[in-house]
Structures are given as C-alpha cells and as structure tokens.
Coordinates of C-alpha atoms and ligand atoms in Angstrom, one line a residue:
M1 CA 96.7 102.9 124.4
T2 CA 98.1 104.9 127.4
T3 CA 96.9 108.3 128.4
P4 CA 99.7 110.4 128.2
A5 CA 100.9 112.2 131.4
T6 CA 101.3 116.1 131.1
S7 CA 105.0 116.7 130.4
P8 CA 107.0 119.1 129.0
T9 CA 106.8 118.8 125.2
T10 CA 110.1 118.2 123.4
R11 CA 110.4 119.7 119.5
S12 CA 112.1 117.1 117.8
K13 CA 115.1 119.4 115.8
G14 CA 116.2 116.8 113.5
R15 CA 120.3 116.7 112.8
G16 CA 120.7 117.3 109.3
A17 CA 121.9 120.4 107.5
P18 CA 119.1 123.2 108.0
G19 CA 116.6 122.9 104.9
K20 CA 116.8 119.4 104.3
H21 CA 113.6 117.4 103.5
R22 CA 112.3 116.1 106.5
V23 CA 110.7 112.4 106.0
V24 CA 109.1 111.0 109.3
V25 CA 108.6 107.3 109.1
I26 CA 105.9 105.8 111.6
G27 CA 106.5 102.2 112.7
S28 CA 109.8 100.2 112.8
G29 CA 108.0 96.9 111.2
F30 CA 108.2 95.6 107.6
G31 CA 107.0 98.9 105.8
G32 CA 108.8 101.0 108.4
L33 CA 112.1 99.8 108.2
F34 CA 112.0 99.0 104.3
G35 CA 111.2 102.4 103.8
T36 CA 113.8 103.8 105.9
K37 CA 116.2 101.6 104.3
Q38 CA 115.0 102.6 100.7
L39 CA 115.5 106.4 101.8
R40 CA 119.3 105.8 102.6
K41 CA 121.1 107.6 99.5
A42 CA 118.4 110.2 99.2
D43 CA 119.1 113.6 100.0
V44 CA 116.6 113.6 103.0
E45 CA 116.9 113.5 106.7
V46 CA 114.8 110.5 108.1
T47 CA 113.1 110.0 111.6
M48 CA 111.8 106.8 112.1
I49 CA 109.4 106.7 115.5
A50 CA 108.3 103.6 116.9
K51 CA 106.9 102.4 119.9
T52 CA 109.4 99.1 120.3
T53 CA 113.1 99.7 120.0
H54 CA 113.1 96.7 117.5
H55 CA 112.0 95.5 114.4
L56 CA 109.8 92.6 114.4
F57 CA 109.9 89.6 112.2
Q58 CA 106.2 88.9 113.0
P59 CA 106.2 85.3 110.8
L60 CA 108.2 83.6 113.3
L61 CA 106.6 84.8 116.7
Y62 CA 105.1 81.6 117.2
Q63 CA 108.4 79.9 117.5
V64 CA 109.2 82.1 120.2
A65 CA 106.3 81.3 121.6
T66 CA 106.6 77.8 121.4
G67 CA 110.3 77.8 122.6
I68 CA 112.1 77.1 119.3
L69 CA 113.7 80.9 118.5
S70 CA 114.5 83.3 121.2
E71 CA 113.0 86.5 121.0
G72 CA 116.5 88.5 120.2
E73 CA 116.5 86.5 116.8
I74 CA 113.3 87.8 115.4
A75 CA 113.4 91.4 117.2
P76 CA 116.9 93.1 116.4
P77 CA 117.3 96.6 117.6
T78 CA 116.2 98.7 115.0
R79 CA 119.1 101.4 116.0
E80 CA 121.5 98.8 115.4
I81 CA 120.1 98.2 112.0
L82 CA 120.2 101.5 111.1
S83 CA 123.5 102.6 112.9
R84 CA 125.2 102.7 109.6
Q85 CA 122.6 105.1 107.5
A86 CA 123.8 108.3 108.7
N87 CA 120.6 110.0 107.2
A88 CA 118.2 108.3 109.4
Q89 CA 117.5 108.5 113.4
V90 CA 115.3 106.5 115.5
L91 CA 113.0 108.0 118.3
L92 CA 111.1 105.8 120.8
G93 CA 107.2 106.7 121.2
E94 CA 103.8 105.8 120.5
V95 CA 102.5 108.2 117.9
T96 CA 99.1 109.4 119.6
A97 CA 98.3 112.3 117.0
I98 CA 98.9 113.2 113.5
D99 CA 98.5 117.0 112.5
L100 CA 98.1 116.8 108.5
E101 CA 97.4 120.7 108.5
A102 CA 100.5 121.4 110.9
Q103 CA 102.4 118.5 109.4
T104 CA 103.3 117.4 112.7
V105 CA 103.6 114.3 114.3
T106 CA 103.4 113.8 117.9
S107 CA 104.4 110.7 120.1
H108 CA 104.5 109.7 124.0
V109 CA 106.8 107.5 126.1
L110 CA 106.7 106.8 129.6
G111 CA 104.5 110.8 130.1
R112 CA 107.4 112.4 127.6
E113 CA 105.8 114.1 124.6
T114 CA 107.8 114.8 121.2
V115 CA 106.5 116.8 118.5
T116 CA 108.4 115.9 115.0
S117 CA 107.6 118.2 111.9
Y118 CA 107.5 116.9 108.3
D119 CA 107.7 117.2 105.0
S120 CA 107.0 113.9 103.8
L121 CA 105.2 111.2 105.9
I122 CA 105.3 107.3 105.6
V123 CA 102.8 105.7 107.9
A124 CA 103.8 101.9 108.3
A125 CA 101.9 101.3 112.1
G126 CA 100.8 97.8 110.9
A127 CA 97.7 96.0 112.6
G128 CA 96.7 94.8 116.0
Q129 CA 94.8 91.9 116.9
S130 CA 90.9 92.1 116.6
Y131 CA 88.1 90.3 118.9
F132 CA 85.5 91.3 116.5
G133 CA 84.2 93.4 119.9
N134 CA 84.5 91.1 122.4
D135 CA 87.8 92.4 123.8
H136 CA 87.4 91.1 127.2
F137 CA 88.3 87.5 125.4
A138 CA 92.0 89.0 125.5
E139 CA 92.9 88.6 129.0
F140 CA 92.2 84.9 128.6
A141 CA 93.3 84.3 125.1
P142 CA 96.1 86.3 123.9
G143 CA 96.7 86.9 120.4
M144 CA 100.1 86.8 119.0
K145 CA 101.1 90.2 117.4
N146 CA 104.1 91.3 119.4
I147 CA 107.0 90.1 121.8
D148 CA 105.1 90.6 124.7
D149 CA 102.5 88.4 123.4
A150 CA 104.7 85.6 122.3
L151 CA 106.4 85.4 125.8
E152 CA 103.6 85.9 127.6
L153 CA 101.8 82.6 125.4
R154 CA 105.6 80.8 126.2
G155 CA 104.8 81.1 129.8
R156 CA 101.3 80.0 129.6
I157 CA 101.8 76.8 127.3
F158 CA 104.7 75.5 129.4
G159 CA 103.2 76.8 132.6
A160 CA 99.8 74.5 131.9
F161 CA 102.3 71.1 131.4
E162 CA 104.2 72.2 135.0
M163 CA 100.2 73.1 136.8
A164 CA 99.3 69.6 135.0
E165 CA 102.1 67.8 136.6
L166 CA 101.4 69.3 140.0
G167 CA 97.4 68.7 139.8
A168 CA 98.0 65.0 138.7
N169 CA 100.5 64.5 141.7
R170 CA 98.0 65.2 143.7
G171 CA 95.2 63.1 141.9
E172 CA 93.0 65.6 140.4
N173 CA 91.6 65.7 137.0
V174 CA 94.1 68.1 134.6
D175 CA 92.3 67.6 131.3
H176 CA 91.7 71.5 131.1
L177 CA 95.4 71.9 131.7
L178 CA 96.4 69.7 129.0
T179 CA 93.7 70.8 126.6
F180 CA 95.0 73.9 124.0
V181 CA 92.7 75.7 122.0
V182 CA 94.0 77.7 119.2
V183 CA 91.3 80.1 117.5
G184 CA 91.8 80.9 113.8
A185 CA 92.9 78.4 111.1
G186 CA 94.8 80.9 108.8
P187 CA 98.4 80.5 108.8
T188 CA 99.3 81.6 112.4
G189 CA 96.7 79.7 113.7
V190 CA 97.8 76.4 111.9
E191 CA 101.5 77.1 112.5
M192 CA 100.5 77.3 116.2
A193 CA 98.8 74.2 116.7
G194 CA 101.2 72.1 115.0
Q195 CA 103.9 73.4 117.0
I196 CA 101.9 72.8 120.5
A197 CA 101.2 69.1 119.1
E198 CA 104.8 68.7 118.5
L199 CA 105.7 69.8 122.0
A200 CA 103.5 67.4 123.7
H201 CA 104.0 64.9 121.4
R202 CA 107.8 64.8 120.8
T203 CA 109.5 67.5 123.0
L204 CA 108.0 67.1 126.6
R205 CA 107.4 63.2 126.3
R206 CA 110.2 62.5 128.7
D207 CA 110.1 65.3 130.8
F208 CA 107.4 64.7 133.0
R209 CA 106.8 62.0 135.4
S210 CA 102.8 62.4 136.5
I211 CA 101.3 63.2 133.5
N212 CA 101.8 61.8 129.7
T213 CA 102.2 64.5 127.6
R214 CA 101.2 62.9 124.5
T215 CA 97.8 62.6 125.4
A216 CA 97.6 66.6 125.5
R217 CA 94.8 67.7 123.3
V218 CA 95.2 70.6 120.6
V219 CA 91.9 72.0 118.7
L220 CA 91.8 73.7 116.1
V221 CA 88.8 76.1 115.9
D222 CA 87.5 78.5 113.0
A223 CA 84.0 79.6 111.9
A224 CA 85.5 79.2 108.5
P225 CA 84.6 76.1 106.8
Q226 CA 88.2 75.1 105.9
V227 CA 91.5 75.9 107.1
L228 CA 93.8 78.1 105.6
P229 CA 90.8 79.7 103.5
P230 CA 93.2 82.0 101.4
F231 CA 95.1 78.9 100.2
G232 CA 92.1 77.6 98.2
A233 CA 90.2 74.2 98.9
K234 CA 92.8 71.5 97.8
L235 CA 95.8 73.0 100.0
G236 CA 93.3 73.5 102.9
A237 CA 92.3 69.8 102.8
T238 CA 95.7 69.0 103.0
T239 CA 96.6 70.8 105.5
K240 CA 93.8 69.7 107.6
K241 CA 95.3 66.0 107.0
E242 CA 98.4 66.7 108.0
L243 CA 97.2 68.5 111.2
E244 CA 95.2 65.6 111.9
K245 CA 98.2 63.1 111.8
L246 CA 99.9 65.1 114.2
G247 CA 97.0 64.6 116.5
V248 CA 95.3 68.2 116.2
E249 CA 91.8 68.1 116.3
V250 CA 90.4 70.5 113.3
V251 CA 87.1 72.0 114.3
L252 CA 85.6 74.0 111.4
G253 CA 82.1 75.8 111.2
A254 CA 82.3 76.8 114.7
M255 CA 81.9 80.5 116.0
V256 CA 83.5 81.2 119.2
T257 CA 81.2 83.0 121.4
D258 CA 82.4 83.3 124.9
V259 CA 86.2 82.5 126.5
D260 CA 86.7 82.4 130.1
E261 CA 89.4 81.5 132.9
R262 CA 88.4 77.7 132.2
G263 CA 87.7 77.6 128.7
L264 CA 85.2 78.5 125.7
T265 CA 82.0 78.1 124.1
M266 CA 81.5 77.6 120.5
K267 CA 78.3 78.0 118.4
F268 CA 77.9 75.7 115.4
K269 CA 75.7 76.9 112.1
D270 CA 73.1 74.5 112.9
G271 CA 72.3 76.1 116.5
R272 CA 74.6 73.5 118.3
V273 CA 76.6 74.7 121.0
E274 CA 79.5 73.3 122.8
R275 CA 82.5 74.1 125.5
I276 CA 85.8 73.1 125.3
E277 CA 87.5 73.2 129.1
S278 CA 90.8 74.4 128.3
V279 CA 93.3 77.2 130.5
T280 CA 95.5 77.7 127.4
K281 CA 93.5 79.5 124.6
I282 CA 95.3 81.1 121.7
W283 CA 93.8 83.9 119.7
A284 CA 94.9 84.0 116.2
A285 CA 91.8 85.2 114.4
G286 CA 91.3 88.4 113.1
V287 CA 93.1 91.7 112.7
Q288 CA 92.5 95.2 113.5
A289 CA 94.5 98.0 111.5
S290 CA 96.1 100.6 113.6
P291 CA 94.2 103.3 115.2
L292 CA 96.2 105.9 113.5
G293 CA 94.1 105.2 110.3
A294 CA 90.9 106.7 111.9
T295 CA 92.8 109.6 112.7
L296 CA 93.8 109.9 109.2
A297 CA 90.6 109.1 107.6
E298 CA 89.0 112.0 110.0
Q299 CA 91.2 114.6 108.7
T300 CA 91.3 113.7 104.9
G301 CA 87.7 111.8 104.3
A302 CA 89.3 108.7 103.4
P303 CA 86.9 105.7 104.1
L304 CA 87.8 103.3 106.5
D305 CA 86.8 99.3 106.3
R306 CA 85.4 97.1 108.9
A307 CA 89.3 96.3 109.9
G308 CA 89.8 100.0 110.2
R309 CA 92.1 100.2 107.3
I310 CA 92.2 103.3 105.3
G311 CA 91.2 103.9 101.6
V312 CA 94.4 105.2 99.7
N313 CA 95.0 106.7 96.5
P314 CA 96.5 104.3 93.9
D315 CA 100.0 106.2 94.6
L316 CA 99.5 105.1 98.2
T317 CA 98.9 108.7 99.5
L318 CA 96.1 110.2 101.1
P319 CA 93.3 112.4 99.2
G320 CA 94.7 116.1 99.2
H321 CA 97.9 115.0 100.8
P322 CA 100.3 114.2 98.2
E323 CA 103.2 114.4 101.0
V324 CA 101.5 111.6 103.1
F325 CA 101.9 108.0 102.2
V326 CA 100.3 104.8 104.1
V327 CA 101.5 101.4 103.4
G328 CA 101.5 98.0 104.9
D329 CA 98.5 96.2 107.0
M330 CA 96.8 99.8 107.5
I331 CA 95.6 100.1 103.8
A332 CA 92.4 99.0 101.7
L333 CA 93.3 99.1 98.3
D334 CA 92.4 96.5 95.6
N335 CA 92.3 93.8 98.3
L336 CA 95.8 93.8 99.0
P337 CA 96.6 90.8 101.3
G338 CA 97.9 91.8 104.7
V339 CA 101.2 90.3 104.4
A340 CA 104.7 91.3 104.7
Q341 CA 105.8 92.0 101.0
V342 CA 102.6 94.2 100.8
A343 CA 104.1 96.2 103.3
I344 CA 107.8 96.0 102.2
Q345 CA 106.9 96.6 98.2
G346 CA 104.6 99.5 99.3
A347 CA 107.0 101.0 101.7
K348 CA 109.8 101.3 98.9
Y349 CA 107.5 102.5 96.2
A350 CA 106.5 105.5 98.9
A351 CA 110.1 106.2 99.5
K352 CA 111.5 106.2 95.6
E353 CA 108.5 108.4 95.0
I354 CA 109.6 110.8 97.7
D355 CA 113.1 110.5 96.2
H356 CA 111.8 111.1 92.7
R357 CA 109.7 114.3 93.7
L358 CA 113.2 115.2 95.0
K359 CA 114.9 114.9 92.0
G360 CA 112.2 116.4 89.9
K361 CA 111.9 113.0 88.3
P362 CA 108.5 111.3 87.0
S363 CA 106.1 109.3 89.3
Q364 CA 106.3 105.8 89.0
G365 CA 102.8 105.6 88.4
P366 CA 100.0 103.5 90.7
F367 CA 101.7 101.0 93.2
K368 CA 101.7 97.6 91.7
Y369 CA 102.0 94.8 94.0
F370 CA 104.0 91.8 92.7
D371 CA 102.9 88.8 94.2
K372 CA 105.7 86.3 95.2
G373 CA 103.3 83.7 96.7
S374 CA 102.3 82.5 100.2
M375 CA 103.3 79.8 102.4
A376 CA 102.4 78.3 105.6
T377 CA 104.3 75.6 108.0
I378 CA 102.4 73.0 109.4
S379 CA 105.0 70.8 111.4
R380 CA 109.0 70.1 110.9
F381 CA 109.4 69.2 107.3
R382 CA 105.8 69.9 106.6
A383 CA 104.3 73.3 104.7
V384 CA 102.3 74.1 102.0
A385 CA 103.4 77.0 99.4
M386 CA 101.4 78.6 96.5
I387 CA 103.0 80.4 94.0
G388 CA 101.1 81.9 91.2
K389 CA 99.1 78.8 89.8
I390 CA 101.6 76.3 91.3
R391 CA 100.9 74.4 94.5
I392 CA 103.6 72.7 96.5
T393 CA 103.1 70.4 99.6
G394 CA 105.4 68.9 102.0
F395 CA 109.1 69.0 102.5
T396 CA 109.8 70.7 99.2
A397 CA 107.5 73.4 100.4
W398 CA 109.0 73.3 104.0
L399 CA 112.6 73.5 102.5
M400 CA 111.4 76.8 100.5
W401 CA 109.9 78.0 103.7
L402 CA 113.0 77.9 105.4
A403 CA 115.1 79.5 102.6
V404 CA 112.6 82.3 102.4
H405 CA 112.9 82.8 106.2
L406 CA 116.6 82.7 106.0
V407 CA 116.5 85.6 103.5
Y408 CA 114.1 87.9 105.6
I409 CA 115.5 87.4 109.1
T410 CA 117.4 90.7 109.7
G411 CA 121.3 90.3 110.4
F412 CA 123.9 87.7 109.7
K413 CA 124.3 86.9 113.4
N414 CA 120.4 86.2 114.1
R415 CA 120.6 84.1 110.9
V416 CA 123.4 81.8 112.2
T417 CA 121.5 81.4 115.4
A418 CA 118.4 81.0 114.1
V419 CA 119.7 77.7 111.9
L420 CA 121.3 76.6 114.9
H421 CA 118.1 76.5 116.8
W422 CA 116.0 75.1 114.0
L423 CA 118.8 72.1 114.1
V424 CA 118.2 71.3 117.8
S425 CA 114.5 71.7 117.3
F426 CA 113.8 69.7 113.9
L427 CA 116.6 67.4 113.8
G428 CA 116.7 67.0 117.4
R429 CA 113.7 67.0 119.7
G430 CA 114.7 70.2 121.8
R431 CA 113.6 73.7 122.5
S432 CA 116.3 75.9 123.1
E433 CA 114.4 78.7 124.6
R434 CA 111.8 77.4 127.1
T435 CA 112.5 79.9 130.0
A436 CA 109.5 81.9 131.1
T437 CA 109.3 84.3 133.9
E438 CA 106.1 84.5 136.2
Q439 CA 106.3 88.6 134.9
Q440 CA 106.0 87.6 131.6
I441 CA 102.9 85.5 132.2
F442 CA 101.1 88.1 134.6
G443 CA 103.0 91.2 134.2
R444 CA 100.6 92.4 131.4
S445 CA 97.4 91.7 133.5
A446 CA 99.2 93.8 136.3
L447 CA 99.9 96.6 134.1
A448 CA 96.5 96.7 132.9
R449 CA 94.8 97.0 136.2
L450 CA 97.1 100.5 136.7
E451 CA 95.4 103.3 135.9
R452 CA 97.5 104.6 133.1
G453 CA 99.3 101.3 132.4
A454 CA 103.5 102.1 132.7
V455 CA 103.2 105.7 132.8
D456 CA 102.1 105.2 136.6
L457 CA 105.3 103.7 137.4
V458 CA 107.5 106.5 136.6
S459 CA 107.8 110.1 137.8
A460 CA 107.0 113.0 135.5
P461 CA 110.3 114.0 133.6
G462 CA 112.4 116.4 135.7
E463 CA 110.5 116.1 138.7
Y464 CA 110.2 114.0 142.0
D465 CA 106.4 113.7 143.8
A466 CA 106.4 112.0 147.3
K467 CA 102.6 111.8 146.8
A468 CA 102.8 110.3 143.4
E469 CA 105.7 107.5 144.4
E470 CA 103.2 106.8 147.5
R471 CA 100.3 106.4 145.0
R472 CA 102.4 104.3 142.6
A473 CA 103.4 101.6 145.7
E474 CA 99.8 101.3 146.3
L475 CA 98.8 100.9 142.5
E476 CA 101.5 98.4 141.9
A477 CA 100.5 96.2 145.3
I478 CA 96.9 96.1 143.9
A479 CA 98.0 95.2 140.5
A480 CA 100.6 92.3 141.9
E481 CA 98.0 91.1 144.3
E482 CA 94.9 90.7 141.7
T483 CA 97.0 89.2 139.1
R484 CA 98.7 86.5 141.6
L485 CA 97.2 82.8 141.0
T486 CA 95.0 82.0 143.8
D487 CA 94.8 78.4 145.8
S488 CA 92.2 76.9 143.2
G489 CA 94.6 77.9 140.3
Q490 CA 92.4 81.1 139.5
R491 CA 94.0 84.1 137.9
G492 CA 93.2 88.0 137.2
V493 CA 90.3 87.6 139.8
K494 CA 89.6 90.9 141.8
V495 CA 90.9 90.5 145.6
A496 CA 87.1 91.3 146.7
D497 CA 85.5 88.8 144.3
R498 CA 87.6 85.7 145.0
V499 CA 86.0 83.2 146.7
Ligands
FAD501 C1 102.0 86.0 113.9 C2 102.0 86.4 112.4 C3 102.4 85.5 111.4 C4 102.5 86.0 110.1 N1 102.7 85.6 109.1 C5 103.2 86.1 107.7 C6 103.9 85.1 107.0 O1 104.1 84.4 106.7 N2 104.1 85.7 105.9 C7 103.8 86.9 105.6 O2 103.9 87.5 104.3 N3 103.0 87.9 106.7 C8 103.0 87.2 107.8 N4 102.5 88.2 108.6 C9 101.9 89.2 108.1 C10 102.9 90.4 108.4 O3 103.9 90.2 109.4 C11 102.4 92.0 108.2 O4 101.6 91.8 106.9 C12 103.5 92.8 108.3 O5 104.2 92.9 109.5 C13 102.9 94.1 107.9 O6 103.7 95.3 108.1 P1 103.5 96.7 108.4 O7 104.9 97.5 108.3 O8 102.3 97.2 108.0 O9 103.2 96.7 110.2 P2 104.1 95.6 111.4 O10 105.3 95.1 110.7 O11 103.0 95.3 112.2 O12 104.9 97.1 112.0 C14 104.2 98.3 112.4 C15 105.1 98.8 113.2 O13 104.5 100.0 113.9 C16 104.6 100.3 115.1 N5 103.6 101.4 115.4 C17 102.1 100.3 115.7 N6 101.6 101.7 116.4 C18 102.1 102.7 116.3 C19 101.8 104.0 117.1 N7 100.8 104.6 117.2 N8 103.4 104.7 117.1 C20 104.6 104.1 116.6 N9 104.6 102.9 116.1 C21 103.3 102.3 116.4 C22 104.6 98.8 115.5 O14 105.2 98.8 117.0 C23 105.8 98.2 114.4 O15 106.7 98.3 114.8 C24 102.0 87.7 109.9 C25 101.7 88.3 111.2 C26 101.6 88.0 112.2 C27 101.1 88.7 113.4

C-alpha cells in the first residue's frame, strides 16, 4: 500500500436527493459489482469505491498471461457497466481507512484524499497473494491476482523464449530459460501449467530457429500430496495424468523454501532438498485477505484467521455494526471457499438486506450459500468439474467450463471477442495477444523502488514544486537503472551490487 501524500481532503458529496440512504461499496470485483447492481432499483444512493477502474474477471487471468485473451476482455470499465444505473456513482481510490464510529471511508489516489460518508457499507475488497511470510519471493515469482500481474507474466513467459533463442544463437546453455515453474497446484496453477505446456508444444513450435520449444520443461510444484485438493482424490489423480500427458512434470509433497532470480529450492518431507534452475517462476499458492479486514477486526473485536479473513455474523454483518456487511474472499464463515459465487451471492444478499430494512420488510435470515459446483480447465478440450456428488471430466467438462465462463464474462462485445479468440487458440494454434512491452515486465520493479510508488511521480494537487520535480527525475532514473537487464541477464540488481 502506498503512503498517501499530504493533500487537501475532498468530502464526497454524493448526488442524490438530500436525506437519501447512502450505501458505500468497497471494491469493483465480483462482490462489489454484483452488490451495486442488486441495488439498482432500491431507493438509495450508491458510491462504489475501488482502486482500479475496471471489474476484473479473475478466473481468466491466466488466459491473458498466456496470450489467449486481451486484458480488456476480462476487465471492462466499471463506469461503463454502471453507466445506466442512475443511483450509482464510481470513485477511483484505494481505501486506506474505515471509521466505523464516524461512518466514513477514506480513500486515496495519487495523493488525493477523499472521505465518503455512509449509512450502510458493503466491504468487498477481496484477497491478494500470500507468500507465507516470504514476501521477497514476489519479485522473482509474480502471483496472478490482477491485470498488472497477468501482463507482467505474459512478458516474462514470452520473453523467456526470446532470451533462450538469443542464448542458443550464441551457443549458450539455455535450459534455465526454457524451464517454467508454477508453484501451487490449485485450479489457477493447473490452468497456468497446462497453458504454458500448450504454448511450448503447440503454439510456438514453428516460431523459433535456434531453440526447440517442445523441449521446454514445465514443472508444477505443490506441498500437498495431490493436485486440486478441493476436488477430491479421484479428480486430482485424473488431472495429474492429463497434465503429464501434456508434458507437465508434477512434483508433489515439495515445499518451496527459496526463490531467486535464477531458480527455486524445494524441500521434501523426507528432508531431501532440490533446486530447479528456472528464470520464469509463477506463484499460484496461497491467498491473504485485504488488510481492510484487520482494520475492521480492530474496531469490532471480530476474529481474524491466518489468511487475514474476518469472522462475520451469520448475516454477513460485523459484531455491533448491523450497517456494515463484509462479503466474498475477505470473510471466514462456515468454511465457505474463496470463489466467485460466494462473493456474488453474499453481495446480493447484503444488498437485499439493506433494501428490506429500508422498506420495513423482514430480514432474509442467515446467509445461505448455494454451491453451484467447481471446475478447472487443464488444457484445450480437457477440464474437470464437480457438481454436488457428480464428477465430470474431459471434453464434456470443458464444454461446461466454456458455457459458464461465457455467461459470467461481463458485456456482450467481450463475450463475442472472447469466443473469437478461443476459436483462434483452441481450434487453431495461435495466440492473438502475445504483445508485451518492456514496461509491463520491468515497470513494477521500477515503481517498487520509488519511495512512495506512483505518488512520487506526480505533483500534489494544485501545486507545482520545482524541487519535487528534480527529485522525481532522480528517482525515476535510479528506478529505471536498477531494473534494467544487465549483460549477464540479471534483473533487479542494485547498481552498486552488480558484478
Ligand atoms: C487467478 C484466479 C483464478 C480464479 N479462478 C476462479 C474460478 O475458476 N472460479 C471461481 O469461482 N473463483 C475463482 N477465483 C476466485 C474468485 O475470483 C474470487 O473468489 C472472487 O473474485 C472474490 O470476489 P471478491 O469480490 O471478494 O474480491 P475481488 O473480485 O478480488 O474484488 C476485490 C475488489 O476490491 C478492490 N480493492 C481491494 N482492496 C481495495 C482497497 N483497499 N480500496 C479499494 N478497492 C480495493 C479490488 O481492486 C477489486 O476491485 C480465482 C481467483 C484468481 C486470483
């Protein structure tokens, strides 16, 4: 989280008739968007505050990372989606504080602070990646939680093949460049490993001259004894077999203990330690709920679990604060999984509850989650699905996956273009979205080296400060220098430490 610069504070006034019930929704993900839409006919004024301007369809991030879909197809602008909902406004900003006593939410964007008052609050800020206390792994093994992650990974994956071609031209050993390791064998890890294998074995096989992309190694590592643990042993075993048929090496029971620029180290239960030399690592293990959960727990005494999820009442409200609902990936309630349907159904429930109260209707009672099933794709035409006690595998499961994702992609035009891109990738062997820029790959590292991130790159609102301008130029130059690739192919090495 960036430190807010001191700046004038704006009080968000809202636009509705005076005295209208004000609902603030934090987040534009599944919970935030579906909660806001559910309130479209309610006699309220809704303000959605989110740190991105888009609604993100996270389940398809891996397809952006591997060049199948464009980022726009899975991340349409929230403002456009809500343009016809007259009672809703959208504010860009990262929420840094929630004051339950004063009933206000404070958000920041590029040094501008906004304080927004509410009568009811729906918090749907989701979860980020967890490196289980090893946050320094993030620089070398990006996770996959947002568009920045997916585009950075796209650049790293396609970039690794390019660097391997260059190295092979010079007669160097390029095995470390042609080895891709995915950490975490949940649905995201399985999908990612399957897609990289397809890239190497199908898509890119005729595109290079000095390397044979089919020799690329794709390794999927997990500390658990099976892949897809929530899907049960049988579907886990089927998925493992399918991945191996695709050429993915599945390494189970291995805990990743270190990650660096050139590879990663794993420790097995029997004490064995192994290292894999790999430039491209992808982290798909573990989630940590938004830090806003801790803010709310401090003020209410609600418990937090190890993943930072907050314990809520059965009606999704906070103890002593019936006006505050928390939904989706942020909550710990009845072992509900961190999936889109929990967020969607929870947010719709919260919105209805607010509407019922205003209309004097009785409460709906405790929140009840309806499990519609889970599915994961392995490769084109291969998926696994679990609906109640029914287990489906192979092509039928893949067709179901296709249908469900088409229904939930937001916007008609996005559905049409996604189908076209899927035809290109699944029936043909192409990838329409292979473009990646240097800034996508290294921009984040550069920003991380600035003192306060992007805030350092802009003037405070309404003022021009020549000294600050000079300092900014200095910081930018340092950041650019430190993240540039060295001749030996190293990245992210401080200038002074370079060999
Ligand atoms: C790679 C990946 C694949 C997945 N695949 C599947 C799948 O196949 N099926 C499935 O059911 N689920 C899947 N999930 C899980 C699913 O996406 C989540 O359970 C769901 O998005 C949770 O919804 P949410 O509203 O709680 O959080 P999110 O959808 O994550 O939304 C959180 C929102 O809050 C905003 N935000 C966060 N912090 C702040 C802040 N401080 N201030 C302002 N805004 C903030 C974010 O920008 C975002 O808009 C996947 C998740 C990932 C990461």
